[in-house]
Amino acid sequence: RPAPALSAFCKMSCLFSLGDADIFLEDVVSVRPGKWLTDSVITFWFEWLKANGNAGKPLPPRVSLVSPATLFFVLHFEDQTEIAASLAPLHLTTSSLIMLPVNNSTSLMTPGAGSHWSLLFFEREGSAGSFWHLDSSGQANVDVAQRLAAKIAPFLGLSACPAVHPMACAQQRNGFDCGVFVCAWAEWLAARYGQALALVAAGQEEARAWLPERALLEVTQADVAHLRIRMGQVIAALGAARQQRAPRTPTSG
């Protein structure tokens, strides 16, 4: 069962926004156990991580999280000028770690209408770098991830597209947690990279030591279940705060 605060918030058909994320009732409901997470909630969680994902502080400027809607545009449209304009505010050419949620939707009319989410991330190393792919259902999205890597590579300042490497990760035990896995991996990567940058700056760690080959196996199905609860709590708190700030309508006596 959802937390009481989340249940109360679900009864309202209100909207609140955080950065580029607009949250509607259907998005709030999608956080409940057994539901397929909407793309708006993934966007919301990425926005929340930008402000809180570094031990409760904003992420370092070198870490970028790209919204599902932006990547849908990159993947399905061909106008290079418009793609460049949509990515320019993200400053991806100077980012060292870039997280890219992958959806297998093929519908140009309905972004997020696919059946599976995975996470592609890019780690910059000098003038080059590597793409890594995390998929909680084998490598179900590997073809889409490779196409996305090829489309976005020029906008990362790369002269050629690096190969996409699969990374070991936990596998979902149901048909609905793929989006939550994406959010959990993004949170883990952001936090670990922030810690590593601090250690590198202090001379206590080499730059490449931050991500052992099987490190993402630390994110388990149990962690995903706990993240759903935490997402619900964060959304309920922000929704309640919005309600408190909303102007009250005078009542006639």
Tab-separated table of C-alpha atoms in Angstrom:
chain	number	residue	atom	x	y	z
A	1	ARG	CA	0.000	0.000	0.000
A	2	PRO	CA	1.231	3.551	-0.684
A	3	ALA	CA	2.093	5.825	2.215
A	4	PRO	CA	-0.929	7.748	3.598
A	5	ALA	CA	0.515	11.058	2.377
A	6	LEU	CA	0.776	9.667	-1.147
A	7	SER	CA	-2.781	8.300	-0.977
A	8	ALA	CA	-4.060	11.743	-0.016
A	9	PHE	CA	-2.144	13.394	-2.829
A	10	CYS	CA	-3.468	10.873	-5.355
A	11	LYS	CA	-7.009	12.068	-4.635
A	12	MET	CA	-6.137	15.462	-6.084
A	13	SER	CA	-6.073	15.967	-9.843
A	14	CYS	CA	-3.452	18.689	-9.453
A	15	LEU	CA	-0.208	19.340	-11.238
A	16	PHE	CA	3.141	20.416	-9.926
A	17	SER	CA	6.394	20.955	-11.772
A	18	LEU	CA	10.055	20.444	-11.016
A	19	GLY	CA	12.412	21.696	-13.701
A	20	ASP	CA	11.302	20.115	-16.969
A	21	ALA	CA	9.005	17.602	-15.235
A	22	ASP	CA	5.239	18.121	-15.025
A	23	ILE	CA	3.500	15.685	-12.693
A	24	PHE	CA	-0.135	14.695	-13.175
A	25	LEU	CA	-2.330	12.262	-11.293
A	26	GLU	CA	-1.467	9.376	-13.625
A	27	ASP	CA	2.216	9.922	-12.884
A	28	VAL	CA	1.632	9.817	-9.134
A	29	VAL	CA	-0.307	6.555	-9.500
A	30	SER	CA	2.508	5.027	-11.588
A	31	VAL	CA	4.841	5.154	-8.568
A	32	ARG	CA	2.703	2.614	-6.721
A	33	PRO	CA	3.955	-1.008	-6.544
A	34	GLY	CA	3.070	-3.037	-9.614
A	35	LYS	CA	2.728	-0.030	-11.917
A	36	TRP	CA	4.809	0.836	-14.978
A	37	LEU	CA	6.638	4.109	-14.294
A	38	THR	CA	5.729	6.950	-16.657
A	39	ASP	CA	8.362	8.912	-18.547
A	40	SER	CA	7.295	12.009	-16.589
A	41	VAL	CA	8.303	10.361	-13.313
A	42	ILE	CA	11.700	9.424	-14.753
A	43	THR	CA	12.118	13.049	-15.844
A	44	PHE	CA	11.019	14.173	-12.370
A	45	TRP	CA	13.515	11.906	-10.629
A	46	PHE	CA	16.328	13.119	-12.867
A	47	GLU	CA	15.397	16.701	-11.970
A	48	TRP	CA	15.331	15.795	-8.290
A	49	LEU	CA	18.753	14.135	-8.572
A	50	LYS	CA	20.214	17.236	-10.195
A	51	ALA	CA	19.401	19.156	-7.022
A	52	ASN	CA	19.893	16.412	-4.420
A	53	GLY	CA	21.887	13.527	-5.898
A	54	ASN	CA	25.293	14.426	-4.449
A	55	ALA	CA	24.776	13.531	-0.780
A	56	GLY	CA	21.790	15.879	-0.609
A	57	LYS	CA	23.519	18.586	-2.641
A	58	PRO	CA	23.386	19.463	-6.371
A	59	LEU	CA	25.275	17.218	-8.759
A	60	PRO	CA	28.676	18.415	-10.004
A	61	PRO	CA	28.429	20.379	-13.287
A	62	ARG	CA	30.312	17.572	-15.033
A	63	VAL	CA	27.365	15.178	-14.488
A	64	SER	CA	24.416	15.425	-16.918
A	65	LEU	CA	21.074	13.640	-16.876
A	66	VAL	CA	19.101	13.921	-20.099
A	67	SER	CA	15.293	13.681	-20.082
A	68	PRO	CA	13.400	10.931	-21.923
A	69	ALA	CA	11.572	13.526	-24.060
A	70	THR	CA	14.836	15.069	-25.261
A	71	LEU	CA	16.267	11.665	-26.157
A	72	PHE	CA	13.070	10.658	-27.967
A	73	PHE	CA	13.557	13.730	-30.141
A	74	VAL	CA	17.231	12.900	-30.734
A	75	LEU	CA	16.454	9.295	-31.630
A	76	HIS	CA	13.494	9.815	-33.947
A	77	PHE	CA	14.157	13.089	-35.749
A	78	GLU	CA	16.814	13.912	-38.324
A	79	ASP	CA	17.140	17.718	-38.324
A	80	GLN	CA	20.661	18.146	-36.951
A	81	THR	CA	20.197	21.867	-36.327
A	82	GLU	CA	17.118	21.291	-34.175
A	83	ILE	CA	18.760	18.418	-32.309
A	84	ALA	CA	21.787	20.600	-31.594
A	85	ALA	CA	19.504	23.377	-30.325
A	86	SER	CA	17.661	21.000	-27.998
A	87	LEU	CA	20.925	19.671	-26.524
A	88	ALA	CA	22.846	22.968	-26.326
A	89	PRO	CA	21.492	24.012	-22.876
A	90	LEU	CA	22.801	20.738	-21.409
A	91	HIS	CA	26.486	21.497	-22.225
A	92	LEU	CA	27.139	17.842	-23.010
A	93	THR	CA	30.483	18.541	-24.696
A	94	THR	CA	31.952	19.435	-21.304
A	95	SER	CA	30.202	16.724	-19.269
A	96	SER	CA	32.244	13.798	-17.986
A	97	LEU	CA	29.312	11.534	-17.076
A	98	ILE	CA	26.092	11.620	-19.110
A	99	MET	CA	23.044	9.471	-18.315
A	100	LEU	CA	20.597	8.647	-21.102
A	101	PRO	CA	17.362	6.702	-20.435
A	102	VAL	CA	16.471	4.460	-23.365
A	103	ASN	CA	12.906	3.555	-24.354
A	104	ASN	CA	12.006	1.127	-27.132
A	105	SER	CA	8.998	3.133	-28.341
A	106	THR	CA	8.675	3.366	-32.121
A	107	SER	CA	5.606	5.633	-32.095
A	108	LEU	CA	6.391	9.171	-33.249
A	109	MET	CA	3.001	10.291	-31.920
A	110	THR	CA	3.376	8.879	-28.401
A	111	PRO	CA	6.767	9.262	-26.667
A	112	GLY	CA	7.202	6.749	-23.871
A	113	ALA	CA	4.713	4.331	-25.476
A	114	GLY	CA	7.255	1.511	-25.609
A	115	SER	CA	7.426	-1.543	-23.366
A	116	HIS	CA	10.891	-1.310	-21.816
A	117	TRP	CA	13.358	1.160	-20.264
A	118	SER	CA	17.124	0.778	-19.894
A	119	LEU	CA	19.971	3.174	-19.118
A	120	LEU	CA	22.800	4.155	-21.441
A	121	PHE	CA	25.572	6.239	-19.928
A	122	PHE	CA	28.652	7.866	-21.356
A	123	GLU	CA	31.907	8.292	-19.449
A	124	ARG	CA	34.360	10.743	-20.953
A	125	GLU	CA	38.066	9.895	-20.930
A	126	GLY	CA	40.129	12.727	-22.372
A	127	SER	CA	38.951	13.478	-25.904
A	128	ALA	CA	37.166	10.114	-26.195
A	129	GLY	CA	35.078	7.961	-23.897
A	130	SER	CA	32.873	4.892	-23.556
A	131	PHE	CA	29.182	4.078	-23.681
A	132	TRP	CA	27.856	1.567	-21.155
A	133	HIS	CA	24.415	-0.041	-21.207
A	134	LEU	CA	22.454	-1.229	-18.177
A	135	ASP	CA	19.408	-3.372	-18.936
A	136	SER	CA	17.286	-5.170	-16.335
A	137	SER	CA	15.948	-7.543	-19.008
A	138	GLY	CA	19.030	-9.110	-20.562
A	139	GLN	CA	19.990	-6.794	-23.408
A	140	ALA	CA	16.449	-6.235	-24.680
A	141	ASN	CA	17.173	-2.606	-25.567
A	142	VAL	CA	20.675	-2.997	-26.940
A	143	ASP	CA	19.704	-2.146	-30.545
A	144	VAL	CA	17.933	1.043	-29.455
A	145	ALA	CA	20.856	1.949	-27.184
A	146	GLN	CA	23.306	1.549	-30.067
A	147	ARG	CA	21.174	3.741	-32.336
A	148	LEU	CA	20.911	6.399	-29.643
A	149	ALA	CA	24.666	6.324	-29.034
A	150	ALA	CA	25.322	6.774	-32.759
A	151	LYS	CA	22.835	9.666	-33.009
A	152	ILE	CA	24.049	11.567	-29.950
A	153	ALA	CA	27.825	10.981	-30.238
A	154	PRO	CA	28.486	14.009	-32.518
A	155	PHE	CA	26.752	16.253	-29.992
A	156	LEU	CA	29.071	15.036	-27.234
A	157	GLY	CA	32.065	16.395	-29.119
A	158	LEU	CA	33.138	12.967	-30.388
A	159	SER	CA	34.657	12.448	-33.819
A	160	ALA	CA	33.506	8.802	-33.846
A	161	CYS	CA	30.938	6.809	-31.910
A	162	PRO	CA	32.463	4.480	-29.304
A	163	ALA	CA	31.114	0.955	-28.961
A	164	VAL	CA	28.263	0.331	-26.523
A	165	HIS	CA	29.413	-2.054	-23.789
A	166	PRO	CA	26.924	-4.102	-21.750
A	167	MET	CA	27.417	-3.781	-17.982
A	168	ALA	CA	26.502	-6.428	-15.438
A	169	CYS	CA	23.431	-5.472	-13.410
A	170	ALA	CA	20.558	-7.010	-11.468
A	171	GLN	CA	17.636	-8.353	-13.472
A	172	GLN	CA	14.030	-7.423	-12.746
A	173	ARG	CA	11.771	-10.164	-11.414
A	174	ASN	CA	8.591	-8.747	-12.889
A	175	GLY	CA	7.286	-6.909	-15.945
A	176	PHE	CA	6.992	-3.405	-14.530
A	177	ASP	CA	10.147	-2.283	-12.674
A	178	CYS	CA	12.420	-1.387	-15.609
A	179	GLY	CA	11.868	2.368	-15.247
A	180	VAL	CA	12.559	2.275	-11.525
A	181	PHE	CA	15.798	0.383	-12.185
A	182	VAL	CA	16.821	3.218	-14.524
A	183	CYS	CA	16.196	5.774	-11.764
A	184	ALA	CA	18.033	3.645	-9.190
A	185	TRP	CA	21.074	3.218	-11.442
A	186	ALA	CA	21.152	6.932	-12.235
A	187	GLU	CA	21.055	7.753	-8.529
A	188	TRP	CA	23.804	5.245	-7.727
A	189	LEU	CA	26.043	6.485	-10.548
A	190	ALA	CA	25.537	10.152	-9.678
A	191	ALA	CA	26.312	9.603	-6.000
A	192	ARG	CA	29.341	7.397	-6.643
A	193	TYR	CA	30.769	9.751	-9.250
A	194	GLY	CA	30.356	12.732	-6.941
A	195	GLN	CA	32.219	10.869	-4.202
A	196	ALA	CA	34.951	9.875	-6.655
A	197	LEU	CA	35.452	13.444	-7.870
A	198	ALA	CA	35.971	14.555	-4.267
A	199	LEU	CA	38.504	11.775	-3.653
A	200	VAL	CA	40.359	12.507	-6.892
A	201	ALA	CA	40.536	16.192	-5.975
A	202	ALA	CA	42.024	15.187	-2.623
A	203	GLY	CA	44.521	12.858	-4.291
A	204	GLN	CA	43.026	9.791	-2.638
A	205	GLU	CA	41.727	7.948	-5.697
A	206	GLU	CA	42.636	7.535	-9.349
A	207	ALA	CA	39.990	8.786	-11.752
A	208	ARG	CA	39.236	5.415	-13.373
A	209	ALA	CA	38.850	3.540	-10.070
A	210	TRP	CA	35.373	4.886	-9.387
A	211	LEU	CA	33.437	2.210	-11.310
A	212	PRO	CA	34.508	-1.438	-10.915
A	213	GLU	CA	33.212	-3.747	-13.630
A	214	ARG	CA	30.444	-5.376	-11.568
A	215	ALA	CA	29.684	-2.438	-9.257
A	216	LEU	CA	26.116	-1.919	-10.487
A	217	LEU	CA	25.147	-5.351	-9.153
A	218	GLU	CA	24.912	-3.501	-5.824
A	219	VAL	CA	21.556	-2.111	-7.006
A	220	THR	CA	19.092	-4.919	-6.283
A	221	GLN	CA	15.394	-5.632	-6.754
A	222	ALA	CA	14.922	-4.791	-3.057
A	223	ASP	CA	16.561	-1.396	-3.626
A	224	VAL	CA	14.127	-0.756	-6.465
A	225	ALA	CA	11.150	-1.553	-4.216
A	226	HIS	CA	12.486	0.866	-1.592
A	227	LEU	CA	13.035	3.524	-4.251
A	228	ARG	CA	9.371	3.356	-5.261
A	229	ILE	CA	8.437	4.153	-1.661
A	230	ARG	CA	10.935	7.003	-1.483
A	231	MET	CA	9.760	8.418	-4.816
A	232	GLY	CA	6.212	8.427	-3.494
A	233	GLN	CA	7.307	10.237	-0.356
A	234	VAL	CA	9.226	12.899	-2.307
A	235	ILE	CA	6.354	13.451	-4.743
A	236	ALA	CA	3.822	13.656	-1.900
A	237	ALA	CA	5.980	16.166	-0.017
A	238	LEU	CA	6.463	18.390	-3.059
A	239	GLY	CA	2.796	18.138	-3.966
A	240	ALA	CA	1.764	19.099	-0.423
A	241	ALA	CA	4.185	22.034	-0.481
A	242	ARG	CA	2.641	23.237	-3.739
A	243	GLN	CA	-0.845	23.033	-2.238
A	244	GLN	CA	0.273	25.140	0.718
A	245	ARG	CA	1.706	27.792	-1.616
A	246	ALA	CA	-1.382	27.896	-3.837
A	247	PRO	CA	-3.516	31.032	-3.316
A	248	ARG	CA	-6.683	30.318	-1.379
A	249	THR	CA	-10.047	31.192	-2.922
A	250	PRO	CA	-12.059	33.460	-0.621
A	251	THR	CA	-15.273	31.893	0.627
A	252	SER	CA	-18.495	33.828	0.841
A	253	GLY	CA	-20.158	34.082	4.233
